[in-house]
CSV table of C-alpha atoms in Angstrom, one decimal:
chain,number,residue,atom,x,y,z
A,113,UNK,CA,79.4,127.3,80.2
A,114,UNK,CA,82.2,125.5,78.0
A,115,UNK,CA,80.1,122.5,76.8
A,116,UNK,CA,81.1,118.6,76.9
A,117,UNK,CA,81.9,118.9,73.0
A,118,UNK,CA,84.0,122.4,73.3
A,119,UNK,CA,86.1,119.9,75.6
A,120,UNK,CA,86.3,116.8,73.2
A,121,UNK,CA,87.1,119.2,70.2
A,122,UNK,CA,89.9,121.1,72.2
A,123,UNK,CA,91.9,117.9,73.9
A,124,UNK,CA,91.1,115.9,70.5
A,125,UNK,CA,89.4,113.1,72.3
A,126,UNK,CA,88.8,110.4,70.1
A,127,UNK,CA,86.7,108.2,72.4
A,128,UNK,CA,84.2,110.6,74.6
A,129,UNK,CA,82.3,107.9,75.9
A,130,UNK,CA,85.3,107.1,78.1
A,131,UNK,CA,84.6,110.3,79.7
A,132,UNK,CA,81.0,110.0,81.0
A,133,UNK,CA,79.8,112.6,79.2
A,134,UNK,CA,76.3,112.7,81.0
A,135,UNK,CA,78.2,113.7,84.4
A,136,UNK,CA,79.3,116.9,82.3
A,137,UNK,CA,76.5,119.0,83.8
A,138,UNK,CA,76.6,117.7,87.4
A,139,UNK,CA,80.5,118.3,87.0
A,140,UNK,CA,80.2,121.6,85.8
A,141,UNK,CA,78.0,123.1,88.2
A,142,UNK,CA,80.7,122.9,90.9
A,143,UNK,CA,83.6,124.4,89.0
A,144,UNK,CA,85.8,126.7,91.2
A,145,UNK,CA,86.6,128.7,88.3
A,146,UNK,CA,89.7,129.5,86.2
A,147,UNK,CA,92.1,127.8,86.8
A,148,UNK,CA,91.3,125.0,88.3
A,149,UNK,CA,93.3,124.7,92.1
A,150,UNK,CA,95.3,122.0,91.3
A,151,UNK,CA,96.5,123.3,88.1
A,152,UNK,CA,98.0,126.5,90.7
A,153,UNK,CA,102.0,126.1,90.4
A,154,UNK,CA,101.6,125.9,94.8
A,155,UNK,CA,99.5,122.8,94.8
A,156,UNK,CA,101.6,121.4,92.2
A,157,UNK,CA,104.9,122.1,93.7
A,158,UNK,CA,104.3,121.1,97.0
A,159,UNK,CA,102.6,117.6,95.3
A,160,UNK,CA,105.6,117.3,93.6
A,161,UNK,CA,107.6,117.4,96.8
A,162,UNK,CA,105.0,115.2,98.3
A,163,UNK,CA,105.3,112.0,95.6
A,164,UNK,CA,109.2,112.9,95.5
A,165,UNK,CA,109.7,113.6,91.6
A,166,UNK,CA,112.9,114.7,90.9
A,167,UNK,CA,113.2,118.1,89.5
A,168,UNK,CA,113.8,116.3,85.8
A,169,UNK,CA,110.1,115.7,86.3
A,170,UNK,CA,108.5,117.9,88.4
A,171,UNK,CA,110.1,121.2,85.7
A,172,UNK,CA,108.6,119.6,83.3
A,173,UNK,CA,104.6,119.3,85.5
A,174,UNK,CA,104.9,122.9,85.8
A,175,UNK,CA,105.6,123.4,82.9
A,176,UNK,CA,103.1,121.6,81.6
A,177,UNK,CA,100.7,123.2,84.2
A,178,UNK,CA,100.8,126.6,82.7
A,179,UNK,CA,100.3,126.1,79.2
A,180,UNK,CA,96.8,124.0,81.2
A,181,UNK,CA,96.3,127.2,82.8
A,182,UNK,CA,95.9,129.3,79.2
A,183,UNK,CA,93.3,126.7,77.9
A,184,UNK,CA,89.8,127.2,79.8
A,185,UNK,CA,88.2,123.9,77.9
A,186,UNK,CA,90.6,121.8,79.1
A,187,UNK,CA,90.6,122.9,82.6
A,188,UNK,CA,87.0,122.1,82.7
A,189,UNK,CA,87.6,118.8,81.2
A,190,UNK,CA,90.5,118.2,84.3
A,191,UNK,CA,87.8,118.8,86.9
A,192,UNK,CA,85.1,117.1,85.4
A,193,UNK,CA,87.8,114.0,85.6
A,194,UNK,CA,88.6,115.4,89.1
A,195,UNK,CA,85.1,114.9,90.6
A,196,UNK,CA,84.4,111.5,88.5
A,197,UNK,CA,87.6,110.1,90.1
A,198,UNK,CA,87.8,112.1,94.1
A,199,UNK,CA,84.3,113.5,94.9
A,200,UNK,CA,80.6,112.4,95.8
A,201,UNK,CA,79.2,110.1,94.6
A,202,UNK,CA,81.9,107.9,94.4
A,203,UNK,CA,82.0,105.6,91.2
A,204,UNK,CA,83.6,102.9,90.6
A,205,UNK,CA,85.8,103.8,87.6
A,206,UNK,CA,89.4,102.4,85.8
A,207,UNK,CA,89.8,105.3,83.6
A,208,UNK,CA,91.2,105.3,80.2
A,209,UNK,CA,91.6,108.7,79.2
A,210,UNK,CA,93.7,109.8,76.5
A,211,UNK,CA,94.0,113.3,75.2
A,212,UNK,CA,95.9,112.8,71.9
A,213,UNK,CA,95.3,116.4,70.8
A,214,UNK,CA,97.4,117.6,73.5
A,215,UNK,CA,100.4,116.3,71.3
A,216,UNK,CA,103.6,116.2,73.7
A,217,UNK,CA,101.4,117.1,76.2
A,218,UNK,CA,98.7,114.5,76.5
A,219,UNK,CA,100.3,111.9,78.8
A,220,UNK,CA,100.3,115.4,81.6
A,221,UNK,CA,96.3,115.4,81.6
A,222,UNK,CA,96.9,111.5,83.1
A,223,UNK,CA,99.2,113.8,85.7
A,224,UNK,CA,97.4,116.3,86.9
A,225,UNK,CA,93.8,114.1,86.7
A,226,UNK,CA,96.1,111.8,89.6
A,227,UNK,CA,97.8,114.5,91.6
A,228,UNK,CA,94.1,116.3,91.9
A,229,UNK,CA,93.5,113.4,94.4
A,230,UNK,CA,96.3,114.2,96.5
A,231,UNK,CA,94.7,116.0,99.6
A,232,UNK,CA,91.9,113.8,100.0
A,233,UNK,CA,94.6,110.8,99.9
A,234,UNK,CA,96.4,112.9,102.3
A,235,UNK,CA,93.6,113.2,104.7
A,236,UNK,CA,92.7,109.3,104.8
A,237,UNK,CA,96.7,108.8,105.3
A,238,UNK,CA,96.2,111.0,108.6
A,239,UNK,CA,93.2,109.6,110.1
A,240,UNK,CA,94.7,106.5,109.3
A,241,UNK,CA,98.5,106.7,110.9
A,242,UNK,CA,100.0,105.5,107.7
A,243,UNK,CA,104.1,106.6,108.0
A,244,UNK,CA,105.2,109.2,106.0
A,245,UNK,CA,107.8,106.6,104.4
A,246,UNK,CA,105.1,104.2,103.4
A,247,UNK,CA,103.3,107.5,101.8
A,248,UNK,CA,106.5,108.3,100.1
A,249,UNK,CA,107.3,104.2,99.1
A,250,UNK,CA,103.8,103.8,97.8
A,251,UNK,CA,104.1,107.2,95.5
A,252,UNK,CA,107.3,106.1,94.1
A,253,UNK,CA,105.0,104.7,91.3
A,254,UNK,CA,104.2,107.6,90.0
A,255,UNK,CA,107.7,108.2,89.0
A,256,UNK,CA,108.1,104.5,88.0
A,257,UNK,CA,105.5,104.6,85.5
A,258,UNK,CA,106.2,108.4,84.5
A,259,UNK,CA,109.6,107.2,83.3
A,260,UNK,CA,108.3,104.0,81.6
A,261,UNK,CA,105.7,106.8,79.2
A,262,UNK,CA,109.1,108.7,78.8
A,263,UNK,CA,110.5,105.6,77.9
A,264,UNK,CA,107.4,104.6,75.3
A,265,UNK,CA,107.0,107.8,74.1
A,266,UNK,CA,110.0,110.4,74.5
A,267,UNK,CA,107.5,112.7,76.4
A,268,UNK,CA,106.7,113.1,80.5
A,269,UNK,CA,103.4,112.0,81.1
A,270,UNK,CA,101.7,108.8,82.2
A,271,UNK,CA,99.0,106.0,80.7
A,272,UNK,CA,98.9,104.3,83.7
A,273,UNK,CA,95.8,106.2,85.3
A,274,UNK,CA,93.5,103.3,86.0
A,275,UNK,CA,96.2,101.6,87.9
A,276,UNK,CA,97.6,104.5,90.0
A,277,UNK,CA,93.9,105.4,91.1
A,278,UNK,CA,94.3,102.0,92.9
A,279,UNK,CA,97.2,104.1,94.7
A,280,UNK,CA,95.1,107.3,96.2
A,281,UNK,CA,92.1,104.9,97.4
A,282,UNK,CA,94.2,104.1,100.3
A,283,UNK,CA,94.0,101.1,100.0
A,284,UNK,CA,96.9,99.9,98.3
A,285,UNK,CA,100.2,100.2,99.9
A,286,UNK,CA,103.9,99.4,99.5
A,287,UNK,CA,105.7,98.3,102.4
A,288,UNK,CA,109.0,97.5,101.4
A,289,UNK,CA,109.5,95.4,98.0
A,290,UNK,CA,106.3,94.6,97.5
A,291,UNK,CA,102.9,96.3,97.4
A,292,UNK,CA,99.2,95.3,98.3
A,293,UNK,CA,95.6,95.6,98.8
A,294,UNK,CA,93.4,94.2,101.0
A,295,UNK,CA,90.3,92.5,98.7
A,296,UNK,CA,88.4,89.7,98.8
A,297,UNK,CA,89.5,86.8,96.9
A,298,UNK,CA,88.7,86.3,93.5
A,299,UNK,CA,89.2,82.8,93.4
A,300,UNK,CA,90.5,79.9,90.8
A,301,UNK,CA,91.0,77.1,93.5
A,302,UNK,CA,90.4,76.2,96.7
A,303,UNK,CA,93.6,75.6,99.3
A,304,UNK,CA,93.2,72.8,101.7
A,305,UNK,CA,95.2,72.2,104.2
A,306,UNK,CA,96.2,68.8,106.3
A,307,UNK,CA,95.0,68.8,109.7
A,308,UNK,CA,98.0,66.7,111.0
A,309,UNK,CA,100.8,68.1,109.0
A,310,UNK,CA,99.9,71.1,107.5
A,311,UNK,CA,100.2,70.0,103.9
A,312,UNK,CA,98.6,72.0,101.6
A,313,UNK,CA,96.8,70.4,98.6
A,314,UNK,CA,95.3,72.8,95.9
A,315,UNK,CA,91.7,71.8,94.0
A,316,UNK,CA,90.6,73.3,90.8
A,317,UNK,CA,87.6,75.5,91.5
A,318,UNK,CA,84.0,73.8,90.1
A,319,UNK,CA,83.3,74.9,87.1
A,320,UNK,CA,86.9,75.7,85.6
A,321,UNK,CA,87.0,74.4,81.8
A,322,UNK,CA,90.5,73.1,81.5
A,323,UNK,CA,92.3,71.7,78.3
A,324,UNK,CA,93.2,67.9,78.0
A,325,UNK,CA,96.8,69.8,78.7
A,326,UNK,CA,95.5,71.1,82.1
A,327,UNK,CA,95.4,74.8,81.2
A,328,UNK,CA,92.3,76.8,81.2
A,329,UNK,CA,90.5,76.5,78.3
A,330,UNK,CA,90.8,79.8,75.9
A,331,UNK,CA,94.2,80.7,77.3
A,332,UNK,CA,96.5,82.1,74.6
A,333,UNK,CA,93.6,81.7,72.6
A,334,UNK,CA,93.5,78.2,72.4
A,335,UNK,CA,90.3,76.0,72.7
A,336,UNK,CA,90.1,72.5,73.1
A,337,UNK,CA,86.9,71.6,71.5
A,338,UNK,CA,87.5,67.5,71.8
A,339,UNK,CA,89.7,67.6,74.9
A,340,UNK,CA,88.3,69.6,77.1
A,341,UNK,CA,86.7,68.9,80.8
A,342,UNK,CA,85.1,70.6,83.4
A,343,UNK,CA,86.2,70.1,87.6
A,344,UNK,CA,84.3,69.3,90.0
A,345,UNK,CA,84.3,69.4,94.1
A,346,UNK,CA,82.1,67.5,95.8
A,347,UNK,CA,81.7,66.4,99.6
A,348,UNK,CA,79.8,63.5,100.3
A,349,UNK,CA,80.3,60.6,103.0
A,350,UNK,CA,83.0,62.7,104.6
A,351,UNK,CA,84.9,62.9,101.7
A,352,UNK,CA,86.1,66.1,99.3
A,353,UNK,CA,86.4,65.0,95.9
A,354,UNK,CA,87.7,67.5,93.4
A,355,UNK,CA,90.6,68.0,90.6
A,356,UNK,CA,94.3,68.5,92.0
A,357,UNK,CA,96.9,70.9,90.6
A,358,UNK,CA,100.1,69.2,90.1
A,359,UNK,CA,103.6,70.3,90.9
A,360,UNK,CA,103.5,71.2,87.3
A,361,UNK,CA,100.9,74.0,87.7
A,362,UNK,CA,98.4,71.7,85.4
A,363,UNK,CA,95.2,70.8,86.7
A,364,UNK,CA,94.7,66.8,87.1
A,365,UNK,CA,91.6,65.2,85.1
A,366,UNK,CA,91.8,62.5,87.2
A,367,UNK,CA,89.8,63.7,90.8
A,368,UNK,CA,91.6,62.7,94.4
A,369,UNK,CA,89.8,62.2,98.1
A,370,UNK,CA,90.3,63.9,100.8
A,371,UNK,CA,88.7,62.7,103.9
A,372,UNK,CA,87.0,65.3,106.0
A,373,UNK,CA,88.4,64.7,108.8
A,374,UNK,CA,91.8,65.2,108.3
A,375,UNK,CA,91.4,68.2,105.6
A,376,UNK,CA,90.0,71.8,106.2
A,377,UNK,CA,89.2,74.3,103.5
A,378,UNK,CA,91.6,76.9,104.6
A,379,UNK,CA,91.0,79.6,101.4
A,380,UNK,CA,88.3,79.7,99.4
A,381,UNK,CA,86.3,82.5,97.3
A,382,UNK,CA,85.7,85.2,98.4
A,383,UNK,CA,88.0,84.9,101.9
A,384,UNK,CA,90.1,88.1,103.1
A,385,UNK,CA,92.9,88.4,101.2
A,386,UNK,CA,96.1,90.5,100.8
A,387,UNK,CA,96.5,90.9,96.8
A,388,UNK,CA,100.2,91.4,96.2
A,389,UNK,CA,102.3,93.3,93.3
A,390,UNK,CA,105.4,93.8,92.2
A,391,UNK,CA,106.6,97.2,91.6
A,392,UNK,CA,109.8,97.5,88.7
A,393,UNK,CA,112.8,99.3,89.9
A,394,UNK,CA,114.5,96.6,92.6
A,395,UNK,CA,115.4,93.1,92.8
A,396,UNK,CA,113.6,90.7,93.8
A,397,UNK,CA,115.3,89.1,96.5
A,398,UNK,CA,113.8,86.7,98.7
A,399,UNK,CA,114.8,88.4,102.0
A,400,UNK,CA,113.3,91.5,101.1
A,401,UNK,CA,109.7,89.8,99.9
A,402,UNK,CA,109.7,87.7,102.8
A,403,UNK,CA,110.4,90.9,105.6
A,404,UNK,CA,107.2,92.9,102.9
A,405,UNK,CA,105.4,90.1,103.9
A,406,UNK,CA,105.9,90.3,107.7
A,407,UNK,CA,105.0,93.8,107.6
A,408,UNK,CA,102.0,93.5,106.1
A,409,UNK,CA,100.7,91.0,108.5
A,410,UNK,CA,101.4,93.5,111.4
A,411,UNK,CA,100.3,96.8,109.0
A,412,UNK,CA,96.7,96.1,108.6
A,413,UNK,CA,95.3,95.4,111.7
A,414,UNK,CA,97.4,98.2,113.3
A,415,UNK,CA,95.7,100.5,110.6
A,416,UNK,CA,92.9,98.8,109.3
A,417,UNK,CA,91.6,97.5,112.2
A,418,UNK,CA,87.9,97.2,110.9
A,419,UNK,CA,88.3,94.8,108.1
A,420,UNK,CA,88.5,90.9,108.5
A,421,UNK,CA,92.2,89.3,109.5
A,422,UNK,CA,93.6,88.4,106.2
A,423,UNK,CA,93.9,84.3,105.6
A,424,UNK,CA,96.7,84.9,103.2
A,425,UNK,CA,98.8,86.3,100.3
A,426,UNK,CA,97.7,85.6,96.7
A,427,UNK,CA,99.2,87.2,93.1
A,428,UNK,CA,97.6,87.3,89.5
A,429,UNK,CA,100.9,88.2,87.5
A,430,UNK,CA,103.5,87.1,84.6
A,431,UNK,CA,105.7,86.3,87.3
A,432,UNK,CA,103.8,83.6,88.3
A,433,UNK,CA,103.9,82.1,84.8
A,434,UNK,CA,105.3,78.5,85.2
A,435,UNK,CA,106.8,77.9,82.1
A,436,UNK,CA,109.8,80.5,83.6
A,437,UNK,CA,111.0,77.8,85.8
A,438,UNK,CA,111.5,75.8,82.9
A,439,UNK,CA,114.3,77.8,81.3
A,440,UNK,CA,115.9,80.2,84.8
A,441,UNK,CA,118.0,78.0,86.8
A,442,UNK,CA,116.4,77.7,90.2
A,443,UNK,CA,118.9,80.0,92.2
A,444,UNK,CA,117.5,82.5,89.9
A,445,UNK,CA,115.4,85.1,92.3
A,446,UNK,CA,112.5,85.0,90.2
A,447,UNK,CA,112.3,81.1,90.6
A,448,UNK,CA,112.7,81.4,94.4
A,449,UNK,CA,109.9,84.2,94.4
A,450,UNK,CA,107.2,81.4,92.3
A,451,UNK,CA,108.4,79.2,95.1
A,452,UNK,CA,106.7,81.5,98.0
A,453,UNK,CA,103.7,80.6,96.6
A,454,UNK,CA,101.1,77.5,95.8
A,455,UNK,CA,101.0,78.1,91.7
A,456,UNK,CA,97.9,77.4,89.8
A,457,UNK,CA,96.7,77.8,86.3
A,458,UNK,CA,95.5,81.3,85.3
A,459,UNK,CA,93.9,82.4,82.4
A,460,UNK,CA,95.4,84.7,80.5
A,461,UNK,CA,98.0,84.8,77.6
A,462,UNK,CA,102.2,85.3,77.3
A,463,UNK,CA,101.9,89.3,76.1
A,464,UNK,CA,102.7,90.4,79.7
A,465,UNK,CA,105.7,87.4,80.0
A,466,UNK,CA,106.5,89.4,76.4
A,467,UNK,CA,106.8,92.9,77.0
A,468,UNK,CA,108.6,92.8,80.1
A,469,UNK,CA,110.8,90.5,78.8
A,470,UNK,CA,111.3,92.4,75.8
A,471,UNK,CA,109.6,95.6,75.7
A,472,UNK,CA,106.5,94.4,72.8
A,473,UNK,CA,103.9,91.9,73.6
A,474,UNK,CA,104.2,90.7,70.3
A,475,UNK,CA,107.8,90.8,69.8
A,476,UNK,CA,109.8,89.7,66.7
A,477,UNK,CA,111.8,86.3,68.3
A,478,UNK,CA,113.6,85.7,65.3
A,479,UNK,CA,115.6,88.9,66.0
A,480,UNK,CA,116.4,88.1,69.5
A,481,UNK,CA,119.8,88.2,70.6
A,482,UNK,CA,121.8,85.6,71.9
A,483,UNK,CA,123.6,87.6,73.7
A,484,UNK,CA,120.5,88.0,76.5
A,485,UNK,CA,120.6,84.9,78.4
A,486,UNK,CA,117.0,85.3,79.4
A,487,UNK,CA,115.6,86.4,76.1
A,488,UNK,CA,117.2,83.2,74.1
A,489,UNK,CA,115.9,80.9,76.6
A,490,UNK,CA,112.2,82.2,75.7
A,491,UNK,CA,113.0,82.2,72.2
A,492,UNK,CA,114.3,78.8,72.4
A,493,UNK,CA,111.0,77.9,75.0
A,494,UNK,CA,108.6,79.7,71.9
A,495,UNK,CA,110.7,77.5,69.1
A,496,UNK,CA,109.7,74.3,70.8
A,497,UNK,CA,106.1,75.1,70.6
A,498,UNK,CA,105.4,75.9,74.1
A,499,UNK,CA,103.6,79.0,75.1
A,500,UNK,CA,103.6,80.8,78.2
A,501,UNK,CA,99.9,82.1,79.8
A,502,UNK,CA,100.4,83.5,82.9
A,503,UNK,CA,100.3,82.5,86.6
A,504,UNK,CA,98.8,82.8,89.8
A,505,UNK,CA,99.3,81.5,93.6
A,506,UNK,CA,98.7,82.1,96.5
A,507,UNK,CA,100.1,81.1,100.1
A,508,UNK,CA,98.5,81.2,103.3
A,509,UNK,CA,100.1,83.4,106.3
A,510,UNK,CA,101.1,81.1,108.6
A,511,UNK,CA,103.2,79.2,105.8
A,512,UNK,CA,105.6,82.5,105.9
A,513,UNK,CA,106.0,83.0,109.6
């Protein structure tokens, strides 16, 4: 049997423990034999007709495929991924698995580790109901992110493995613009809401070290040794006490009272959630976020019908940073998408504002053109000393009926 290092040595793995190297044995013992069936040029091209690649894309898989099919050590080391990633015992597992001795070839191994998980994605899909054109919409990713490693690195392939796992769960689903995943919420404040009026007042979860700015403490890598405080949130004599977040998007030192009477805790960690993303590729109007939305309230219950009634819609993204209003004018569609939402502060730093903005999450500003609109109004935002650190919100359902 081909052993764990033959496999290392032949794909010119530079990090093995990434591979849980002491499943090799357990893997191995269930090999199929050469080649591996997914590797076969009929599952591949009817996965490629499946996920929709065009035939730019799905030449080059095959192609890719049969040099695979020549080299018996890394077709072991595809199924050992295989049944780490799509067979019992399940683990829980965001994989980083690069293959940089396969050359040209390595972002493939990313490929065919995914597609391997097609028919038992397939399977859930049918027990499920899910439409064949929110199968197809939610695949569409792979090309998305198939084109952005062409784009990286000249060659066809992907690095985006941990995140497109997320994808053949079956749990995450793109209806329409947007895509999302039914979790529990991770948390960062707590939403109340106004008995009477249905305002909606955000508290700082207990706990949070903030800045004397009102960002979290250690985002962007910036500590505030002198200046910073913790929040609190406290109920006592039938009132909630706790640390607002401003219009702003700062946390508030200063606490507020709510009386218990008039407020309920309407999200709060933990709480069923639908986590949202944003998929490249399409504008993002308004209309089209706002119908995703409406779908997703009816989707889930119609095919999920065993998990908890979501309370709302939340996001953890560089969309949501705030410092973007700041320099887009407000008809801009990415202003009126942070508007959907109640913003709060997130940790996290301005790399992923950078390198969708401009391709480098350390980019070289004073080279920016002025030409770009966008681009010189973050260059200018960076000049004056601001920084951006990411965002957050979220909004509850009955605020987008």
């Amino acid at each position: 049997m081909t052993s764990f290092q033959d496999a290392v040595k032949a794909a010119g793995i530079t990090k093995p423990e990434d591979f849980l190297p002491d499943a090799w044995h357990e893997t191995q013992s269930r090999y199929p034999g050469d080649p591996t069936p997914f590797l076969e040029e009929a599952f591949l091209a009817d996965a490629i007709r499946y996920v929709r690649l065009p035939d730019e894309i799905g030449g080059e898989v095959l192609a890719a495929a049969a040099e695979f099919r020549k080299r018996p050590e890394i077709c072991r080391l595809l199924w050992h991924c295989h049944t780490l990633l799509f067979q019992p015992p399940q683990r829980d597992l965001y994989p980083h698995w690069t293959c940089p001795g396969l050359a040209d070839r390595a972002g493939m191994f990313q490929v065919f580790a995914l597609l391997s998980g097609l028919p038992r994605l397939r399977a859930m899909y049918a027990k499920r109901g899910i439409p064949d054109d929110v199968a197809a919409h939610t695949m569409s990713d792979i090309e998305i992110w198939m084109r952005v490693h062409h784009g990286n690195t000249g060659h066809w392939g992907l690095d985006e493995l941990g995140w497109l796992t997320l994808h053949f769960s079956g749990n995450l689903l793109r209806l329409g613009r947007l895509q999302f995943m039914h979790i529990k919420w991770h948390g960062g404040v707590r939403i109340f809401r106004h008995r009477p009026s249905g305002r909606v007042v955000l508290l700082a979860e207990p706990g949070t070290l903030f800045r004397a700015d009102g960002n979290i403490d250690g985002s962007n890598g910036i500590h505030d040794e002198k200046g910073r405080w913790t929040a609190v949130l406290e109920r006592s004599g039938g009132v909630i006490r706790g640390n607002p977040i401003s219009e702003d998007v700062l946390a508030i030192r200063e606490p507020v009272d709510l009386p218990e009477a008039e407020w309920m805790e309407a999200l709060h960690k933990g709480d069923p959630v639908l986590d949202m993303h944003i998929p490249a590729g399409e504008p993002l109007a308004e209309g089209a976020c706002r119908e995703s939305f409406r779908r997703a309230l009816e989707f889930w219950p119609r095919h999920f019908p065993e998990l908890p009634p979501t309370k709302g819609f939340v996001i953890h993204a560089w969309l949501l940073e705030p410092g973007l209003r700041r320099i887009l004018p407000p008809t801009a569609n990415l202003v009126k998408f942070q508007m959907l939402f109640h913003s709060y502060p997130a940790w996290g730093d301005e790399e992923g504002v950078m390198n969708r903005i401009f391709g480098d999450k350390r980019p070289d500003l004073s080279h920016s053109p002025r030409s770009d609109t966008l681009r010189a109004a973050v260059k200018a935002f960076h000049d004056a000393g601001n920084r951006f650190n990411g965002g957050a919100g979220g909004v509850l359902k009955e605020h987008l009926r």
